[in-house]
Short mmCIF file of C-alpha atoms in Angstrom, two decimals:
data_model
loop_
_atom_site.label_atom_id
_atom_site.label_comp_id
_atom_site.label_asym_id
_atom_site.label_seq_id
_atom_site.Cartn_x
_atom_site.Cartn_y
_atom_site.Cartn_z
CA UNK A 12 -8.73 22.60 -14.23
CA UNK A 13 -10.84 22.13 -11.14
CA UNK A 14 -11.49 25.86 -10.87
CA UNK A 15 -14.45 26.52 -13.10
CA UNK A 16 -16.69 29.50 -12.88
CA UNK A 17 -20.25 28.45 -12.10
CA UNK A 18 -21.87 30.26 -15.00
CA UNK A 19 -19.23 29.07 -17.40
CA UNK A 20 -19.81 25.54 -16.15
CA UNK A 21 -23.55 25.73 -16.68
CA UNK A 22 -23.16 26.61 -20.29
CA UNK A 23 -20.12 24.54 -21.02
CA UNK A 24 -20.05 22.01 -23.78
CA UNK A 25 -19.38 19.32 -21.22
CA UNK A 26 -22.59 19.98 -19.34
CA UNK A 27 -24.67 19.98 -22.50
CA UNK A 28 -23.23 16.62 -23.50
CA UNK A 29 -23.60 15.28 -19.95
CA UNK A 30 -27.27 16.25 -19.94
CA UNK A 31 -27.77 14.34 -23.18
CA UNK A 32 -26.02 11.31 -21.71
CA UNK A 33 -28.19 11.49 -18.59
CA UNK A 34 -31.34 11.61 -20.73
CA UNK A 35 -30.16 8.61 -22.70
CA UNK A 36 -29.34 6.62 -19.54
CA UNK A 37 -32.83 7.45 -18.28
CA UNK A 38 -34.54 6.28 -21.46
CA UNK A 39 -32.56 3.05 -21.38
CA UNK A 40 -33.24 2.37 -17.66
CA UNK A 41 -29.52 2.23 -17.15
CA UNK A 42 -27.94 2.92 -13.75
CA UNK A 43 -24.70 4.80 -14.48
CA UNK A 44 -21.94 5.17 -11.90
CA UNK A 45 -18.83 7.34 -12.09
CA UNK A 46 -16.10 5.74 -9.93
CA UNK A 47 -13.48 8.16 -8.65
CA UNK A 48 -10.48 7.81 -6.34
CA UNK A 49 -6.75 8.28 -5.97
CA UNK A 50 -4.60 6.00 -8.07
CA UNK A 51 -4.40 2.64 -6.33
CA UNK A 52 -7.48 2.80 -4.08
CA UNK A 53 -8.96 -0.24 -5.76
CA UNK A 54 -11.50 0.85 -8.39
CA UNK A 55 -10.48 -1.91 -10.80
CA UNK A 56 -10.32 -4.54 -8.04
CA UNK A 57 -13.85 -3.63 -6.94
CA UNK A 58 -15.12 -3.97 -10.50
CA UNK A 59 -13.33 -7.30 -10.93
CA UNK A 60 -15.12 -8.64 -7.84
CA UNK A 61 -18.43 -7.21 -9.00
CA UNK A 62 -18.11 -8.84 -12.41
CA UNK A 63 -17.24 -12.25 -11.04
CA UNK A 64 -19.92 -12.23 -8.31
CA UNK A 65 -22.83 -10.45 -10.04
CA UNK A 66 -22.06 -11.27 -13.67
CA UNK A 67 -24.97 -13.71 -13.85
CA UNK A 68 -27.46 -11.32 -12.20
CA UNK A 69 -26.72 -7.98 -13.84
CA UNK A 70 -25.72 -6.98 -17.35
CA UNK A 71 -22.77 -4.66 -16.85
CA UNK A 72 -21.04 -2.28 -19.22
CA UNK A 73 -17.65 -0.89 -18.21
CA UNK A 74 -15.62 2.07 -19.39
CA UNK A 75 -12.08 2.14 -18.00
CA UNK A 76 -10.36 5.51 -18.22
CA UNK A 77 -6.60 5.82 -17.88
CA UNK A 78 -3.96 8.39 -18.72
CA UNK A 79 -1.95 5.72 -20.47
CA UNK A 80 -2.26 1.93 -21.07
CA UNK A 81 -5.33 -0.26 -21.35
CA UNK A 82 -4.25 -2.35 -18.34
CA UNK A 83 -7.48 -1.78 -16.39
CA UNK A 84 -9.71 -2.67 -19.34
CA UNK A 85 -7.67 -5.85 -19.87
CA UNK A 86 -8.13 -6.80 -16.21
CA UNK A 87 -11.89 -6.27 -16.48
CA UNK A 88 -12.13 -8.43 -19.58
CA UNK A 89 -10.18 -11.18 -17.81
CA UNK A 90 -12.62 -10.90 -14.88
CA UNK A 91 -15.49 -11.74 -17.21
CA UNK A 92 -16.52 -8.31 -18.52
CA UNK A 93 -18.29 -8.75 -21.83
CA UNK A 94 -18.79 -5.07 -22.62
CA UNK A 95 -15.59 -3.28 -21.68
CA UNK A 96 -14.16 -0.24 -23.43
CA UNK A 97 -10.91 1.52 -22.54
CA UNK A 98 -10.46 5.28 -22.83
CA UNK A 99 -6.83 6.35 -22.92
CA UNK A 100 -6.75 10.07 -22.22
CA UNK A 101 -3.13 10.54 -23.37
CA UNK A 102 -2.19 12.81 -20.54
CA UNK A 103 -5.53 14.37 -19.67
CA UNK A 104 -6.28 14.15 -15.96
CA UNK A 105 -9.98 13.24 -16.11
CA UNK A 106 -12.69 11.82 -18.35
CA UNK A 107 -15.16 14.22 -19.93
CA UNK A 108 -18.63 13.78 -21.41
CA UNK A 109 -17.35 13.97 -24.98
CA UNK A 110 -15.06 10.96 -24.42
CA UNK A 111 -17.99 9.01 -22.97
CA UNK A 112 -20.30 9.97 -25.83
CA UNK A 113 -17.72 8.84 -28.38
CA UNK A 114 -17.15 5.41 -26.84
CA UNK A 115 -20.82 4.81 -26.02
CA UNK A 116 -21.81 4.36 -29.66
CA UNK A 117 -20.33 0.85 -29.51
CA UNK A 118 -22.48 -0.19 -26.52
CA UNK A 119 -25.92 -1.77 -26.71
CA UNK A 120 -27.26 0.38 -23.86
CA UNK A 121 -30.76 -1.16 -23.89
CA UNK A 122 -29.27 -4.53 -22.96
CA UNK A 123 -27.45 -3.19 -19.90
CA UNK A 124 -28.55 -2.79 -16.28
CA UNK A 125 -25.50 -0.90 -15.09
CA UNK A 126 -22.78 1.21 -16.65
CA UNK A 127 -19.59 1.62 -14.61
CA UNK A 128 -17.34 4.48 -15.63
CA UNK A 129 -13.95 4.04 -13.99
CA UNK A 130 -12.43 7.51 -14.03
CA UNK A 131 -8.72 8.42 -14.13
CA UNK A 132 -7.09 7.95 -10.72
CA UNK A 133 -7.18 11.54 -9.44
CA UNK A 134 -9.04 13.04 -6.49
CA UNK A 135 -9.15 16.56 -7.92
CA UNK A 136 -9.99 17.12 -11.58
CA UNK A 137 -12.65 14.44 -12.20
CA UNK A 138 -14.89 16.15 -9.62
CA UNK A 139 -15.52 19.03 -12.06
CA UNK A 140 -16.65 16.96 -15.05
CA UNK A 141 -20.19 15.62 -15.14
CA UNK A 142 -20.39 12.43 -17.22
CA UNK A 143 -24.17 12.13 -17.08
CA UNK A 144 -23.91 9.55 -14.30
CA UNK A 145 -26.67 8.88 -11.77
CA UNK A 146 -24.14 8.96 -8.95
CA UNK A 147 -20.48 9.40 -8.23
CA UNK A 148 -18.91 6.77 -5.99
CA UNK A 149 -15.66 7.76 -4.29
CA UNK A 150 -13.25 5.08 -3.07
CA UNK A 151 -10.72 5.61 -0.33
CA UNK A 152 -8.44 2.94 1.08
CA UNK A 153 -7.23 2.48 4.64
CA UNK A 154 -3.61 2.89 3.48
CA UNK A 155 -4.25 6.52 2.56
CA UNK A 156 -4.68 9.32 5.08
CA UNK A 157 -7.99 9.56 6.93
CA UNK A 158 -8.12 13.32 6.31
CA UNK A 159 -8.72 12.88 2.56
CA UNK A 160 -12.37 14.10 2.68
CA UNK A 161 -11.21 17.38 4.22
CA UNK A 162 -8.31 17.76 1.79
CA UNK A 163 -10.31 16.94 -1.36
CA UNK A 164 -13.76 18.21 -0.36
CA UNK A 165 -15.25 18.69 -3.84
CA UNK A 166 -14.97 15.01 -4.63
CA UNK A 167 -16.60 13.89 -1.38
CA UNK A 168 -19.29 16.57 -1.57
CA UNK A 169 -20.35 15.40 -5.03
CA UNK A 170 -20.29 11.67 -4.26
CA UNK A 171 -23.36 9.74 -3.14
CA UNK A 172 -21.42 6.81 -1.74
CA UNK A 173 -17.99 6.50 -0.14
CA UNK A 174 -16.44 3.03 -0.24
CA UNK A 175 -13.67 2.45 2.29
CA UNK A 176 -11.53 -0.30 0.77
CA UNK A 177 -8.68 -2.42 2.23
CA UNK A 178 -10.22 -2.77 5.70
CA UNK A 179 -8.11 -5.94 6.04
CA UNK A 180 -5.13 -3.59 6.42
CA UNK A 181 -6.63 -1.62 9.32
CA UNK A 182 -4.12 -1.52 12.15
CA UNK A 183 -1.14 -1.37 9.81
CA UNK A 184 -1.29 2.41 9.78
CA UNK A 185 -2.76 5.28 11.81
CA UNK A 186 -5.88 5.31 9.62
CA UNK A 187 -8.92 5.77 11.87
CA UNK A 188 -12.18 4.44 10.44
CA UNK A 189 -14.38 6.61 12.66
CA UNK A 190 -12.37 9.71 11.84
CA UNK A 191 -12.65 9.27 8.07
CA UNK A 192 -16.41 8.73 8.39
CA UNK A 193 -16.74 11.83 10.55
CA UNK A 194 -14.74 13.87 8.06
CA UNK A 195 -16.77 12.61 5.10
CA UNK A 196 -20.08 13.45 6.85
CA UNK A 197 -18.73 16.85 7.79
CA UNK A 198 -18.24 17.58 4.07
CA UNK A 199 -21.39 15.77 2.90
CA UNK A 200 -24.15 15.00 5.40
CA UNK A 201 -25.97 12.78 2.89
CA UNK A 202 -23.11 10.49 1.90
CA UNK A 203 -23.62 6.73 2.27
CA UNK A 204 -20.66 4.67 3.47
CA UNK A 205 -19.67 1.04 2.87
CA UNK A 206 -16.57 -0.60 4.35
CA UNK A 207 -15.04 -3.56 2.56
CA UNK A 208 -11.96 -5.41 1.44
CA UNK A 209 -11.65 -6.47 -2.19
CA UNK A 210 -8.86 -8.79 -1.09
CA UNK A 211 -10.63 -10.76 1.69
CA UNK A 212 -14.16 -10.09 0.32
CA UNK A 213 -15.33 -8.84 3.74
CA UNK A 214 -18.13 -6.33 3.29
CA UNK A 215 -18.54 -6.95 -0.44
CA UNK A 216 -22.12 -8.13 0.11
CA UNK A 217 -23.06 -4.67 1.35
CA UNK A 218 -21.81 -3.20 -1.92
CA UNK A 219 -23.62 -5.82 -3.99
CA UNK A 220 -26.89 -5.14 -2.12
CA UNK A 221 -26.48 -1.39 -2.51
CA UNK A 222 -25.86 -1.81 -6.23
CA UNK A 223 -28.78 -4.16 -6.88
CA UNK A 224 -31.13 -1.97 -4.84
CA UNK A 225 -30.15 1.11 -6.87
CA UNK A 226 -30.51 -0.73 -10.18
CA UNK A 227 -34.02 -1.82 -9.14
CA UNK A 228 -34.84 1.72 -8.11
CA UNK A 229 -33.62 3.18 -11.42
CA UNK A 230 -35.56 0.61 -13.43
CA UNK A 231 -38.76 1.34 -11.50
CA UNK A 232 -38.58 5.05 -12.33
CA UNK A 233 -40.66 6.46 -15.18
CA UNK A 234 -38.36 7.33 -18.11
CA UNK B 6 -4.45 20.50 -17.99
CA UNK B 7 -1.66 18.04 -18.56
CA UNK B 8 -1.90 18.46 -22.31
CA UNK B 9 0.20 21.47 -23.11
CA UNK B 10 1.55 22.26 -26.53
CA UNK B 11 5.33 22.32 -26.47
CA UNK B 12 5.70 25.78 -27.94
CA UNK B 13 3.02 27.16 -25.72
CA UNK B 14 4.79 25.61 -22.74
CA UNK B 15 8.14 27.14 -23.64
CA UNK B 16 6.73 30.60 -23.66
CA UNK B 17 4.29 30.21 -20.84
CA UNK B 18 4.27 32.47 -17.86
CA UNK B 19 4.89 29.46 -15.65
CA UNK B 20 8.15 28.57 -17.34
CA UNK B 21 9.43 32.12 -17.16
CA UNK B 22 8.72 32.26 -13.44
CA UNK B 23 10.18 28.78 -12.94
CA UNK B 24 13.40 29.84 -14.65
CA UNK B 25 13.64 32.80 -12.29
CA UNK B 26 13.09 30.51 -9.31
CA UNK B 27 15.78 28.11 -10.56
CA UNK B 28 18.24 30.98 -10.93
CA UNK B 29 17.46 32.14 -7.41
CA UNK B 30 17.88 28.63 -5.96
CA UNK B 31 21.25 28.44 -7.75
CA UNK B 32 22.46 31.76 -6.38
CA UNK B 33 21.44 30.73 -2.88
CA UNK B 34 23.05 27.24 -3.11
CA UNK B 35 19.69 25.78 -2.27
CA UNK B 36 18.77 22.22 -3.26
CA UNK B 37 15.08 22.34 -4.22
CA UNK B 38 12.93 19.23 -4.49
CA UNK B 39 9.41 18.92 -5.86
CA UNK B 40 7.70 15.94 -4.16
CA UNK B 41 4.89 14.39 -6.16
CA UNK B 42 2.65 11.35 -5.64
CA UNK B 43 -0.91 10.10 -5.35
CA UNK B 44 -2.79 11.25 -2.28
CA UNK B 45 -1.75 9.04 0.60
CA UNK B 46 1.60 7.71 -0.65
CA UNK B 47 3.40 9.28 2.28
CA UNK B 48 4.95 12.59 1.19
CA UNK B 49 4.18 14.27 4.53
CA UNK B 50 5.30 11.22 6.54
CA UNK B 51 8.62 11.20 4.71
CA UNK B 52 9.14 14.89 5.44
CA UNK B 53 8.22 14.38 9.11
CA UNK B 54 10.90 11.68 9.41
CA UNK B 55 13.41 13.84 7.55
CA UNK B 56 12.78 16.81 9.84
CA UNK B 57 13.14 14.79 13.02
CA UNK B 58 16.25 12.87 11.90
CA UNK B 59 18.15 15.51 9.91
CA UNK B 60 16.86 18.68 11.56
CA UNK B 61 20.19 19.25 13.32
CA UNK B 62 22.26 18.64 10.17
CA UNK B 63 20.36 20.49 7.44
CA UNK B 64 18.42 23.74 7.39
CA UNK B 65 15.15 22.82 5.71
CA UNK B 66 12.40 24.98 4.28
CA UNK B 67 9.08 23.33 3.46
CA UNK B 68 6.16 24.36 1.30
CA UNK B 69 3.10 22.14 1.73
CA UNK B 70 0.56 22.37 -1.09
CA UNK B 71 -2.98 21.14 -0.64
CA UNK B 72 -6.31 21.63 -2.35
CA UNK B 73 -7.91 22.42 0.97
CA UNK B 74 -6.78 22.53 4.64
CA UNK B 75 -3.37 23.29 6.13
CA UNK B 76 -3.20 19.83 7.76
CA UNK B 77 0.12 18.88 6.16
CA UNK B 78 1.82 22.13 7.10
CA UNK B 79 0.58 21.69 10.68
CA UNK B 80 2.05 18.17 10.77
CA UNK B 81 5.41 19.45 9.51
CA UNK B 82 5.51 22.19 12.14
CA UNK B 83 4.74 19.61 14.84
CA UNK B 84 7.61 17.48 13.47
CA UNK B 85 10.02 20.33 14.11
CA UNK B 86 9.83 22.32 10.87
CA UNK B 87 10.89 25.87 11.55
CA UNK B 88 10.26 27.27 8.08
CA UNK B 89 7.00 25.79 6.88
CA UNK B 90 4.50 27.53 4.62
CA UNK B 91 1.17 26.08 3.45
CA UNK B 92 -0.27 26.79 0.03
CA UNK B 93 -3.99 26.08 -0.19
CA UNK B 94 -4.86 25.90 -3.89
CA UNK B 95 -8.63 26.16 -3.34
CA UNK B 96 -9.51 23.52 -5.86
CA UNK B 97 -6.58 23.75 -8.24
CA UNK B 98 -5.00 20.36 -8.92
CA UNK B 99 -1.31 21.33 -8.82
CA UNK B 100 1.12 23.98 -7.60
CA UNK B 101 2.52 26.45 -10.11
CA UNK B 102 5.57 28.69 -10.16
CA UNK B 103 3.54 31.80 -9.35
CA UNK B 104 2.28 30.25 -6.08
CA UNK B 105 5.86 29.35 -5.13
CA UNK B 106 7.17 32.81 -5.98
CA UNK B 107 4.48 34.42 -3.86
CA UNK B 108 5.14 32.33 -0.75
CA UNK B 109 8.93 32.41 -1.13
CA UNK B 110 9.21 36.07 -0.19
CA UNK B 111 8.72 35.07 3.45
CA UNK B 112 11.65 32.60 3.39
CA UNK B 113 15.26 33.46 4.20
CA UNK B 114 16.60 31.38 1.31
CA UNK B 115 20.27 32.08 2.02
CA UNK B 116 19.93 30.34 5.39
CA UNK B 117 18.53 27.13 3.89
CA UNK B 118 20.25 24.00 2.57
CA UNK B 119 17.13 22.35 1.17
CA UNK B 120 13.70 23.43 0.05
CA UNK B 121 11.04 20.74 -0.06
CA UNK B 122 7.96 21.53 -2.10
CA UNK B 123 5.23 19.03 -1.29
CA UNK B 124 2.90 19.17 -4.26
CA UNK B 125 -0.84 18.45 -4.32
CA UNK B 126 -1.53 14.69 -4.19
CA UNK B 127 -2.07 13.99 -7.89
CA UNK B 128 -0.06 11.86 -10.31
CA UNK B 129 -1.17 13.74 -13.41
CA UNK B 130 -1.32 17.54 -13.41
CA UNK B 131 1.75 18.43 -11.31
CA UNK B 132 3.97 16.78 -13.93
CA UNK B 133 3.30 19.68 -16.33
CA UNK B 134 4.26 22.53 -14.02
CA UNK B 135 7.92 23.34 -13.47
CA UNK B 136 8.47 24.93 -10.06
CA UNK B 137 12.14 25.73 -10.61
CA UNK B 138 13.16 22.65 -8.63
CA UNK B 139 16.47 20.83 -9.08
CA UNK B 140 14.68 17.51 -9.16
CA UNK B 141 11.26 15.93 -8.94
CA UNK B 142 10.93 13.03 -6.52
CA UNK B 143 7.99 10.70 -7.10
CA UNK B 144 6.65 8.55 -4.26
CA UNK B 145 4.73 5.35 -4.76
CA UNK B 146 3.56 3.06 -2.00
CA UNK B 147 3.30 -0.72 -1.99
CA UNK B 148 -0.44 -0.50 -1.39
CA UNK B 149 -0.96 1.08 -4.82
CA UNK B 150 -0.73 -0.84 -8.09
CA UNK B 151 2.72 -1.74 -9.39
CA UNK B 152 1.73 -0.58 -12.89
CA UNK B 153 1.62 3.10 -11.86
CA UNK B 154 4.76 4.07 -13.83
CA UNK B 155 3.17 2.76 -17.03
CA UNK B 156 -0.18 4.41 -16.28
CA UNK B 157 1.24 7.80 -15.31
CA UNK B 158 4.37 7.91 -17.48
CA UNK B 159 4.92 11.69 -17.58
CA UNK B 160 5.44 11.86 -13.84
CA UNK B 161 7.93 9.01 -13.74
CA UNK B 162 9.76 10.26 -16.85
CA UNK B 163 10.31 13.67 -15.27
CA UNK B 164 11.36 12.41 -11.85
CA UNK B 165 15.00 11.85 -10.88
CA UNK B 166 14.20 9.61 -7.93
CA UNK B 167 11.39 7.16 -7.21
CA UNK B 168 10.81 6.38 -3.55
CA UNK B 169 8.89 3.17 -2.89
CA UNK B 170 7.24 3.69 0.50
CA UNK B 171 5.41 1.28 2.85
CA UNK B 172 7.71 -1.69 2.18
CA UNK B 173 6.60 -3.00 5.59
CA UNK B 174 3.26 -3.80 3.91
CA UNK B 175 4.78 -5.92 1.13
CA UNK B 176 3.02 -9.27 1.02
CA UNK B 177 -0.34 -7.76 2.00
CA UNK B 178 -1.17 -7.16 -1.65
CA UNK B 179 -0.09 -8.31 -5.10
CA UNK B 180 2.39 -5.44 -5.37
CA UNK B 181 5.62 -6.75 -6.92
CA UNK B 182 8.72 -4.74 -6.07
CA UNK B 183 10.72 -6.00 -9.05
CA UNK B 184 7.85 -5.29 -11.42
CA UNK B 185 7.43 -1.68 -10.32
CA UNK B 186 11.17 -1.09 -10.68
CA UNK B 187 11.18 -2.65 -14.13
CA UNK B 188 8.22 -0.50 -15.17
CA UNK B 189 9.83 2.67 -13.83
CA UNK B 190 13.09 1.98 -15.68
CA UNK B 191 11.15 1.19 -18.82
CA UNK B 192 9.73 4.73 -18.69
CA UNK B 193 12.90 6.39 -17.41
CA UNK B 194 16.23 4.60 -17.74
CA UNK B 195 17.97 7.16 -15.52
CA UNK B 196 15.65 7.05 -12.53
CA UNK B 197 17.17 6.32 -9.12
CA UNK B 198 15.17 4.13 -6.74
CA UNK B 199 15.04 3.95 -2.95
CA UNK B 200 12.84 1.51 -1.00
CA UNK B 201 11.78 2.43 2.52
CA UNK B 202 9.10 2.45 5.17
CA UNK B 203 8.31 5.71 6.96
CA UNK B 204 6.52 3.60 9.57
CA UNK B 205 9.27 1.13 10.52
CA UNK B 206 12.13 3.45 9.39
CA UNK B 207 13.64 0.63 7.28
CA UNK B 208 15.55 2.13 4.36
CA UNK B 209 15.29 5.72 5.60
CA UNK B 210 19.09 5.95 5.86
CA UNK B 211 19.36 5.47 2.09
CA UNK B 212 17.09 8.47 1.61
CA UNK B 213 19.02 10.58 4.12
CA UNK B 214 22.32 9.72 2.40
CA UNK B 215 20.90 10.50 -1.02
CA UNK B 216 19.62 13.84 0.24
CA UNK B 217 22.84 14.88 1.98
CA UNK B 218 24.93 13.84 -1.01
CA UNK B 219 22.79 15.95 -3.34
CA UNK B 220 22.89 18.95 -1.01
CA UNK B 221 26.69 18.71 -0.93
CA UNK B 222 26.79 18.42 -4.70
CA UNK B 223 24.57 21.48 -5.17
CA UNK B 224 26.60 23.54 -2.74
CA UNK B 225 29.85 22.61 -4.50
CA UNK B 226 28.55 23.85 -7.85
CA UNK B 227 29.52 27.32 -9.08
CA UNK B 228 26.50 29.67 -8.84
#
C-alpha cells in the first residue's frame, strides 16, 4: 500500500481530492493537521489535553479515524470537543481524502480555526495518503524504540513536527532522547521537535504555543 | 490493503505460497511463529531474551522484517542468533509469503526447531497476509491503550497468543490489565495470554514454557 509509483500518485484520485480539500482549507483560513503515529503513542491523549486547555481560545474540529470502534471520538467528545466526527475504516489501514471529503460536509468549516485529523495508528500506510492537510505531525513515545525515524523514514520525512510524548517515562527504558532527535533530523533536516508528557502536562505549553502560532500564520495568509 | 475479498484471498498468490510454506514447515517438524505488534511493543526484545535464555535448548531461525534498516536483525545477531535474515520491505507495510519463500532458501530448515518471523511493526496490514506460520503471536505493551484488541480486531482474532509486555510499567499509565484481557477474549475466546516484562524478566518463564511445549507438540505430530 505504501509503495506507490510517483506518476501514478500524481494523477491518483486521492491527490485530486486532497488538492480540493487543501484549496477549501485555504479559503476557510483553516489550519489542518494530520496526526500520525503508532497505535498507543498518545494522539488521542494529546487532543484531549488540547481541547480542555485551548477550547476557549480556538475553535477546533476533530476527525478521529480508527480501524474499528468509535472509542477515540467518544473520548474527544467527553474532553469537550464540540465538532467531532469518527471515521471507522472497517479494516483499512489509513484514512484517505475521499473519507475526509465525505465527513467534512457535516462541518461548518468557516467557524473553525483548526481541524485535527487523527489518522489510524500505523507508521507506514498513512504516509502515502495526502489528506489536504497543511502539515503532518508525527508522534513518538519514549516507550517505543528510539530508532523509529530510521525504520519508518517516509513518515518522518513527510512530517513537519515530531512530538516526543511520555517524557515522564524516560529512564524506564533504553530510549535515548538525543538519539531519536538525531535520527529524526538525519531523515528530515527541517523537522521541528517538541518534547512533552500528556500525563504530567510537562512541555504541553510548547505544543500550545506552536499550534497558536501556526493558526495565526495560516489566518494571516492571503486565501 | 487489509480489505481483501474472501474469494480473491482464497485464490491469491499469497495463499498458494503460504500453503507451500506450511507444508514445508510440517515436513521439517518446524514450529513457525509470526510475531505481530505495533512498532515498539517489544518483538525484538522478546526474541533477544529468547535467544539468550533458550539458545542452548532450541535451534532457532529468525527472519526480521522492517520497512527500512536491518537494525532488528543486527540486534538478534548480537543476542546470539546464528540463523538470522533481515527482510527490508522498502516501504511495504507487511511481510508476504513470497518474501519469506525467497529468504528461506538460505536456511537449513531441517536443523531448526523454531522459526520466528518478526513482522513489520503494524497492527493492521500484516493480519491479512498468511506466511505459512503455525500461529500468530500478537504483542501489546502496557504503555499502549488497553482498547487495542477492540480497535484492531482482525489481528487479535487471528492470533493464538497475546503477550502483554512491559508489565514493569503498570501503574505509570491508565492501562488496565484486566480490561485488555477482557477485550482480547471478547474478540477471540480461544486466545492464550502471557504477561511479562522483557526488561525485568518477570513472566519470561511462562513464555519459554509455552514455546517449548508447542515445539514438542509440533515435533510429535505426524508430518
